[in-house]
Short mmCIF file of C-alpha atoms in Angstrom, two decimals:
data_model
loop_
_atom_site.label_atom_id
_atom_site.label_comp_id
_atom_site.label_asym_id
_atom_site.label_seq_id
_atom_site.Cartn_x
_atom_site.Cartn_y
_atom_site.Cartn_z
CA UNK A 26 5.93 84.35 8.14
CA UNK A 27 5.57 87.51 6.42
CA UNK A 28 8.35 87.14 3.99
CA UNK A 29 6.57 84.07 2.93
CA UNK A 30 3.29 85.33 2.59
CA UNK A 31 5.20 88.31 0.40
CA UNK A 32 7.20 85.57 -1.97
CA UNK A 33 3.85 83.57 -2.21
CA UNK A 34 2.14 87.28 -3.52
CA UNK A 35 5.04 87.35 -6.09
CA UNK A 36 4.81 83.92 -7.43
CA UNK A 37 0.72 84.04 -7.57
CA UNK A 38 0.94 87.32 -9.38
CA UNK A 39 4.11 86.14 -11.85
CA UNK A 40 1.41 83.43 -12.57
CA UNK A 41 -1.45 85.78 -13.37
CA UNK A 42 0.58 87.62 -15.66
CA UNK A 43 1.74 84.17 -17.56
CA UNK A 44 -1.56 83.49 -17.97
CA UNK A 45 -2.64 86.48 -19.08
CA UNK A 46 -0.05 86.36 -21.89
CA UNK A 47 -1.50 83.38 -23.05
CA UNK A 48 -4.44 83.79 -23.31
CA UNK A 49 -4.06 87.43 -25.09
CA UNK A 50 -5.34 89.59 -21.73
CA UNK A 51 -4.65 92.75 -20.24
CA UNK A 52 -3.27 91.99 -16.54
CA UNK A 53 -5.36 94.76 -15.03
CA UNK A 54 -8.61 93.29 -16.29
CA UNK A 55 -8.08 90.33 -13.61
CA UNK A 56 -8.54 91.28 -9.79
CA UNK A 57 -6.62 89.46 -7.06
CA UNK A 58 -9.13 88.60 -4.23
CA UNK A 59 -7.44 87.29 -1.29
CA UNK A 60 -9.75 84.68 0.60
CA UNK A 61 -8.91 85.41 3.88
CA UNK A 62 -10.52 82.62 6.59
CA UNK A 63 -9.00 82.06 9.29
CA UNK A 64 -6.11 84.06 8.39
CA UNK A 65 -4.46 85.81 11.28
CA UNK A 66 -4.12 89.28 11.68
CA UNK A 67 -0.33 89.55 11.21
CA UNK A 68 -0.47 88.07 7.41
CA UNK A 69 -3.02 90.22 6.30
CA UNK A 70 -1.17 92.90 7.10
CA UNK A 71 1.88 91.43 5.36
CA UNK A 72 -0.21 91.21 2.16
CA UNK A 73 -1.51 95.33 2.97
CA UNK A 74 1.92 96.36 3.04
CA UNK A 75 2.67 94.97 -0.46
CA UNK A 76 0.07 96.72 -1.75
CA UNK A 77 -2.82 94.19 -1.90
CA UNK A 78 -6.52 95.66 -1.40
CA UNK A 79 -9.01 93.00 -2.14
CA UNK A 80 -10.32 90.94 0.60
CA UNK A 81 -12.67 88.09 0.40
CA UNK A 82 -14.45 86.59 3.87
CA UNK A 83 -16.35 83.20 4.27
CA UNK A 84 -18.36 84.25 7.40
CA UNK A 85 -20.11 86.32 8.58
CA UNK A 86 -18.98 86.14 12.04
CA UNK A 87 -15.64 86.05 11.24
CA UNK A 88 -15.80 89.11 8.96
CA UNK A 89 -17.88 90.77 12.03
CA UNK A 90 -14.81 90.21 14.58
CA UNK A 91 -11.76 90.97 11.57
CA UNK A 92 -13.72 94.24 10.19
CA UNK A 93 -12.96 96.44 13.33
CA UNK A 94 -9.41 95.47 13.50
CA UNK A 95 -8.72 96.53 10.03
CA UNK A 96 -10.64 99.86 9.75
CA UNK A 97 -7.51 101.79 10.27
CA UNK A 98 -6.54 100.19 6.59
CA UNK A 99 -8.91 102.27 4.48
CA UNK A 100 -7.84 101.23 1.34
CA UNK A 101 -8.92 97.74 2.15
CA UNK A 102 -12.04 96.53 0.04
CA UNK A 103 -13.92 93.62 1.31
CA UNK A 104 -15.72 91.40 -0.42
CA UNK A 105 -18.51 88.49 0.63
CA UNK A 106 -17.84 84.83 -1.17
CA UNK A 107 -19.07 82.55 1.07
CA UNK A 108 -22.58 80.61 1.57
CA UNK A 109 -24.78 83.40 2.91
CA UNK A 110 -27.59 82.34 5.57
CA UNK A 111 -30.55 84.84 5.34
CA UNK A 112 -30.21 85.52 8.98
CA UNK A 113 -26.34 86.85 8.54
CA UNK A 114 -27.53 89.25 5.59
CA UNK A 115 -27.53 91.94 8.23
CA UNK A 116 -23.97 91.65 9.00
CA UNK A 117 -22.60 91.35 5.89
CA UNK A 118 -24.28 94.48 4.26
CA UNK A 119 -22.51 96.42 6.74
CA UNK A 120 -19.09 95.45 5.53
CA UNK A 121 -18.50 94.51 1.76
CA UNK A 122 -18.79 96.49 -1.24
CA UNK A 123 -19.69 92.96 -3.25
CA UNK A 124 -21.18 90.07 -2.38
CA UNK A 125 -19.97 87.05 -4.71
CA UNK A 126 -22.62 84.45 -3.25
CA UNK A 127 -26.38 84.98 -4.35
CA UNK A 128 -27.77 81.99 -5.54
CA UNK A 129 -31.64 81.92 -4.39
CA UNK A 130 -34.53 84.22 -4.88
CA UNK A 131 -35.16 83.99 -1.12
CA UNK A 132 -31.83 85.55 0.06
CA UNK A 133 -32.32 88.03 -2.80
CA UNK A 134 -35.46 88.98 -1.18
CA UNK A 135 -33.51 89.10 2.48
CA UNK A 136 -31.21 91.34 1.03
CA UNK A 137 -33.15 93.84 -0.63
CA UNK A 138 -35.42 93.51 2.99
CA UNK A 139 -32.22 94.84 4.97
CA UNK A 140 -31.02 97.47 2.13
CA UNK A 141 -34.17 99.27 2.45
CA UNK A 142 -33.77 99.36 5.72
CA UNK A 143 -30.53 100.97 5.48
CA UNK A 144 -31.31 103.10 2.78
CA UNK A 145 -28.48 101.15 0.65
CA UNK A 146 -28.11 99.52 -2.70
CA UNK A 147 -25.56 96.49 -2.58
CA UNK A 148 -23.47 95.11 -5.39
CA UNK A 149 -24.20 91.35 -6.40
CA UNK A 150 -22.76 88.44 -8.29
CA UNK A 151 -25.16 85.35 -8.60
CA UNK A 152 -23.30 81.92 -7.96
CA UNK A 153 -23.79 79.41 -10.30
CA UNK A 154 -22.96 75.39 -10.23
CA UNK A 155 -21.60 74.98 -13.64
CA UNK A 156 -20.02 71.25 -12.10
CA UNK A 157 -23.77 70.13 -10.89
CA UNK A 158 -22.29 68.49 -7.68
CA UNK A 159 -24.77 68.37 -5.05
CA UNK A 160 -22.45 69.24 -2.67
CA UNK A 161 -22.40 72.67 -3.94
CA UNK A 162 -24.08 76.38 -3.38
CA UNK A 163 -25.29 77.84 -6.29
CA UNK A 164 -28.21 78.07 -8.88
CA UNK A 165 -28.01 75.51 -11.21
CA UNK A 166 -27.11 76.82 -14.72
CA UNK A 167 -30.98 75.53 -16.16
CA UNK A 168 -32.27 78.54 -13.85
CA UNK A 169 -29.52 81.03 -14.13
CA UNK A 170 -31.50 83.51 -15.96
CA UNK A 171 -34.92 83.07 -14.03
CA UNK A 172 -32.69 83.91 -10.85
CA UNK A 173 -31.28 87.00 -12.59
CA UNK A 174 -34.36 88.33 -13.92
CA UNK A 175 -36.20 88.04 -10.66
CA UNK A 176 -33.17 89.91 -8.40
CA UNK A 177 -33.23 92.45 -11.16
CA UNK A 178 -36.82 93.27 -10.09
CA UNK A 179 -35.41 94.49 -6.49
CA UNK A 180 -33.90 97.98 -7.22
CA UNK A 181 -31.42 97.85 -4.16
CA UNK A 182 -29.40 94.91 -6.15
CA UNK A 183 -27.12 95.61 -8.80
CA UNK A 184 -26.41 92.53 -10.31
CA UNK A 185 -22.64 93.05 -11.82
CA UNK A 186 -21.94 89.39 -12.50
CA UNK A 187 -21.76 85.85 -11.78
CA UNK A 188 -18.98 83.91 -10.00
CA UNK A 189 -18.81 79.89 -9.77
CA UNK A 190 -16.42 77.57 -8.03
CA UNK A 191 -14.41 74.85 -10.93
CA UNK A 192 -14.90 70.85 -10.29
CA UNK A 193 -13.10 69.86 -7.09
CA UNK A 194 -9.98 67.80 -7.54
CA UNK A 195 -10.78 67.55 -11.32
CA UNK A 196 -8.90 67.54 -14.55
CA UNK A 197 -8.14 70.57 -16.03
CA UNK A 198 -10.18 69.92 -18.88
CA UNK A 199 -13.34 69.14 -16.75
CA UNK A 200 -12.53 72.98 -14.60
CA UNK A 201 -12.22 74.17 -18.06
CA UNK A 202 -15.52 73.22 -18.70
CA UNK A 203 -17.53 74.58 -15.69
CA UNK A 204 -15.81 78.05 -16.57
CA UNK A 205 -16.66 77.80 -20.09
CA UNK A 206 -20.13 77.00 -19.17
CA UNK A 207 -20.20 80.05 -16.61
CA UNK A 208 -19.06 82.51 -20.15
CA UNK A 209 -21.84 80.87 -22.02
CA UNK A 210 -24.11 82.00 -19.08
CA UNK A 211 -22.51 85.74 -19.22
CA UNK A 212 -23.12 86.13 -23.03
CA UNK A 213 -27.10 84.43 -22.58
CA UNK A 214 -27.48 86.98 -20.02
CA UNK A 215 -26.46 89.62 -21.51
CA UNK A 216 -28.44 89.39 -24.34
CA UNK A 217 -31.82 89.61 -22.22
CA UNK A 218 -30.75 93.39 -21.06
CA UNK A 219 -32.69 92.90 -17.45
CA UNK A 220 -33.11 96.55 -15.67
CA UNK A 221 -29.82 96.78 -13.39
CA UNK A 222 -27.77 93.62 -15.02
CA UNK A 223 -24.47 94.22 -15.60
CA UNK A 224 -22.49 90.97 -16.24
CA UNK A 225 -18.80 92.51 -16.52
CA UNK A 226 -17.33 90.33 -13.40
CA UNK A 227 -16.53 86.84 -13.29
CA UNK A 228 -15.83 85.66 -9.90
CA UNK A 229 -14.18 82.04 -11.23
CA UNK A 230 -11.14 80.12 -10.14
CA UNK A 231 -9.24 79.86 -6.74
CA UNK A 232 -5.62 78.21 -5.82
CA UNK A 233 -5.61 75.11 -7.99
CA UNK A 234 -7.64 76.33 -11.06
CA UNK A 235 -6.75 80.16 -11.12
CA UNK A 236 -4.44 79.69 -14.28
CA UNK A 237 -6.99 78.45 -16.21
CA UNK A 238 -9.87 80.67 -15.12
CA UNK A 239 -7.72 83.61 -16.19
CA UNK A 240 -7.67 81.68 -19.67
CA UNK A 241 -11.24 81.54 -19.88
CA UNK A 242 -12.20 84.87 -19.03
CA UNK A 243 -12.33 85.43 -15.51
CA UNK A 244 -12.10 88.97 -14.03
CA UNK A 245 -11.73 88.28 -10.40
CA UNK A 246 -9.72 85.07 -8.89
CA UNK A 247 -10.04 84.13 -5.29
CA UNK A 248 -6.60 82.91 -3.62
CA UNK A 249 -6.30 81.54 -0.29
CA UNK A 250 -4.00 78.92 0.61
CA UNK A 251 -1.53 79.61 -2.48
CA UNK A 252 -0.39 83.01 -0.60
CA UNK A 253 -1.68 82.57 3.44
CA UNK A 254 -0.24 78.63 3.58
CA UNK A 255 -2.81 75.80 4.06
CA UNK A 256 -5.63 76.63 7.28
CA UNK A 257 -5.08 74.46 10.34
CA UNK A 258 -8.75 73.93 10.46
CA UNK A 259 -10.30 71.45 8.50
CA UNK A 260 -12.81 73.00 5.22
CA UNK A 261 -15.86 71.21 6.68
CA UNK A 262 -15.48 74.03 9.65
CA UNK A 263 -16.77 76.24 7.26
CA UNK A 264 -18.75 74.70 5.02
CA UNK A 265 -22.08 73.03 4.99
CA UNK A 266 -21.58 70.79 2.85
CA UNK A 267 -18.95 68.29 1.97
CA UNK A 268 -16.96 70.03 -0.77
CA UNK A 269 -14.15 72.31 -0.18
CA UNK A 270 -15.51 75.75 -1.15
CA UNK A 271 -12.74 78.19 -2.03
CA UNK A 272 -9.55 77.71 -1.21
#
């Protein structure tokens, strides 16, 4: 299992690089997030001991019961990219150096609630539906910048991107377009200079799309099934909604 998890690591990053190339990038300027749900134990060591860091957890239960087990890896960073309930804001904070997810004013205001609490600032990206399918988290591109300008009021939030998940099952062309529209969003935002904005991540692309994120300018890809093998659970355990989230 762990040989395959190791040869999977090799062909996903042989992949980043090609695209990089391509599209005229420097390979260090894209991050490999590893989605991890559901993953057992045993691979995500397998991916440690190749030298992978960057963790990404759907829940915030299931990032509760993994984080204790994998303490005694501190080079491990973990990151927060799934649908974030107001009520689980207090878990999370504890664990993740970045949470990918933000995508109302209200859990905005949750967070900034608990990280005064804690005496803690927290590093955000706001999520954005560039595909418009009701099925999916995230601020619709229309009220991107409101959203941005309002979290940059709360001085525990440092906004340091945006990240968006490509048309499910869709052309290229069509995830082409939802990551094109996500870049358009960066540059808008950018030019407004809110207090605490920083838009130098893009969270964008996952197993099937990653290639072509990387094209379009994404900084951080999130890769699940392409290195752990599919989940034996079905993606409506762990989403709300009908779409598959981030594979």
């Amino acid at each position: 299992m762990g040989h395959l998890v190791e040869e999977n690591l090799k062909t996903v990053r042989q992949q980043m690089e090609l695209a990089c190339q391509a599209s005229g990038r420097k390979i260090e300027d894209v991050e490999l997030l590893l989605a991890t749900k559901t993953v057992p134990l045993e691979k995500l060591q397998r991916a440690i001991q190749v030298g992978e860091t960057l963790f990404g957890e759907n829940k915030a239960q299931e990032l509760r019961d993994k984080f204790p087990l994998m303490q005694q890896y501190n080079q491990v960073e973990w990151h927060f990219i799934g649908h974030l309930q107001t009520n689980k804001v207090k878990d999370v904070v504890k664990y993740v150096t970045l949470i990918h997810s933000v995508d109302r004013l209200k859990l905005g205001q949750a967070l900034h609630h608990q990280l005064v609490k804690e005496n803690k600032t927290m590093n955000i990206l706001v999520q954005i539906n560039t595909s418009y399918e009701e099925s999916k988290f995230g601020a619709s591109p229309e009220t991107a910048l409101e959203l941005v300008e309002q979290l940059s009021q709360f001085e525990t939030l440092n906004v340091k991107g945006l990240m968006t998940i490509g048309k499910l099952n869709a052309t290229n062309d069509e995830t082409r377009h939802c990551f094109r529209l996500l870049k358009c969003i960066q540059t808008q935002i950018r030019e407004k200079k809110f207090p605490r904005v920083e838009m130098e991540i893009l969270s964008m692309g996952m197993s099937g799309d990653f290639k072509v994120a990387i094209e379009e300018g994404a900084t951080i890809i999130r890769v699940g099934t392409s290195v752990f093998g599919q989940r034996y659970l079905p993606d409506s355990h762990y989403w709300n909604e009908n779409a598959r989230q981030d594979d």
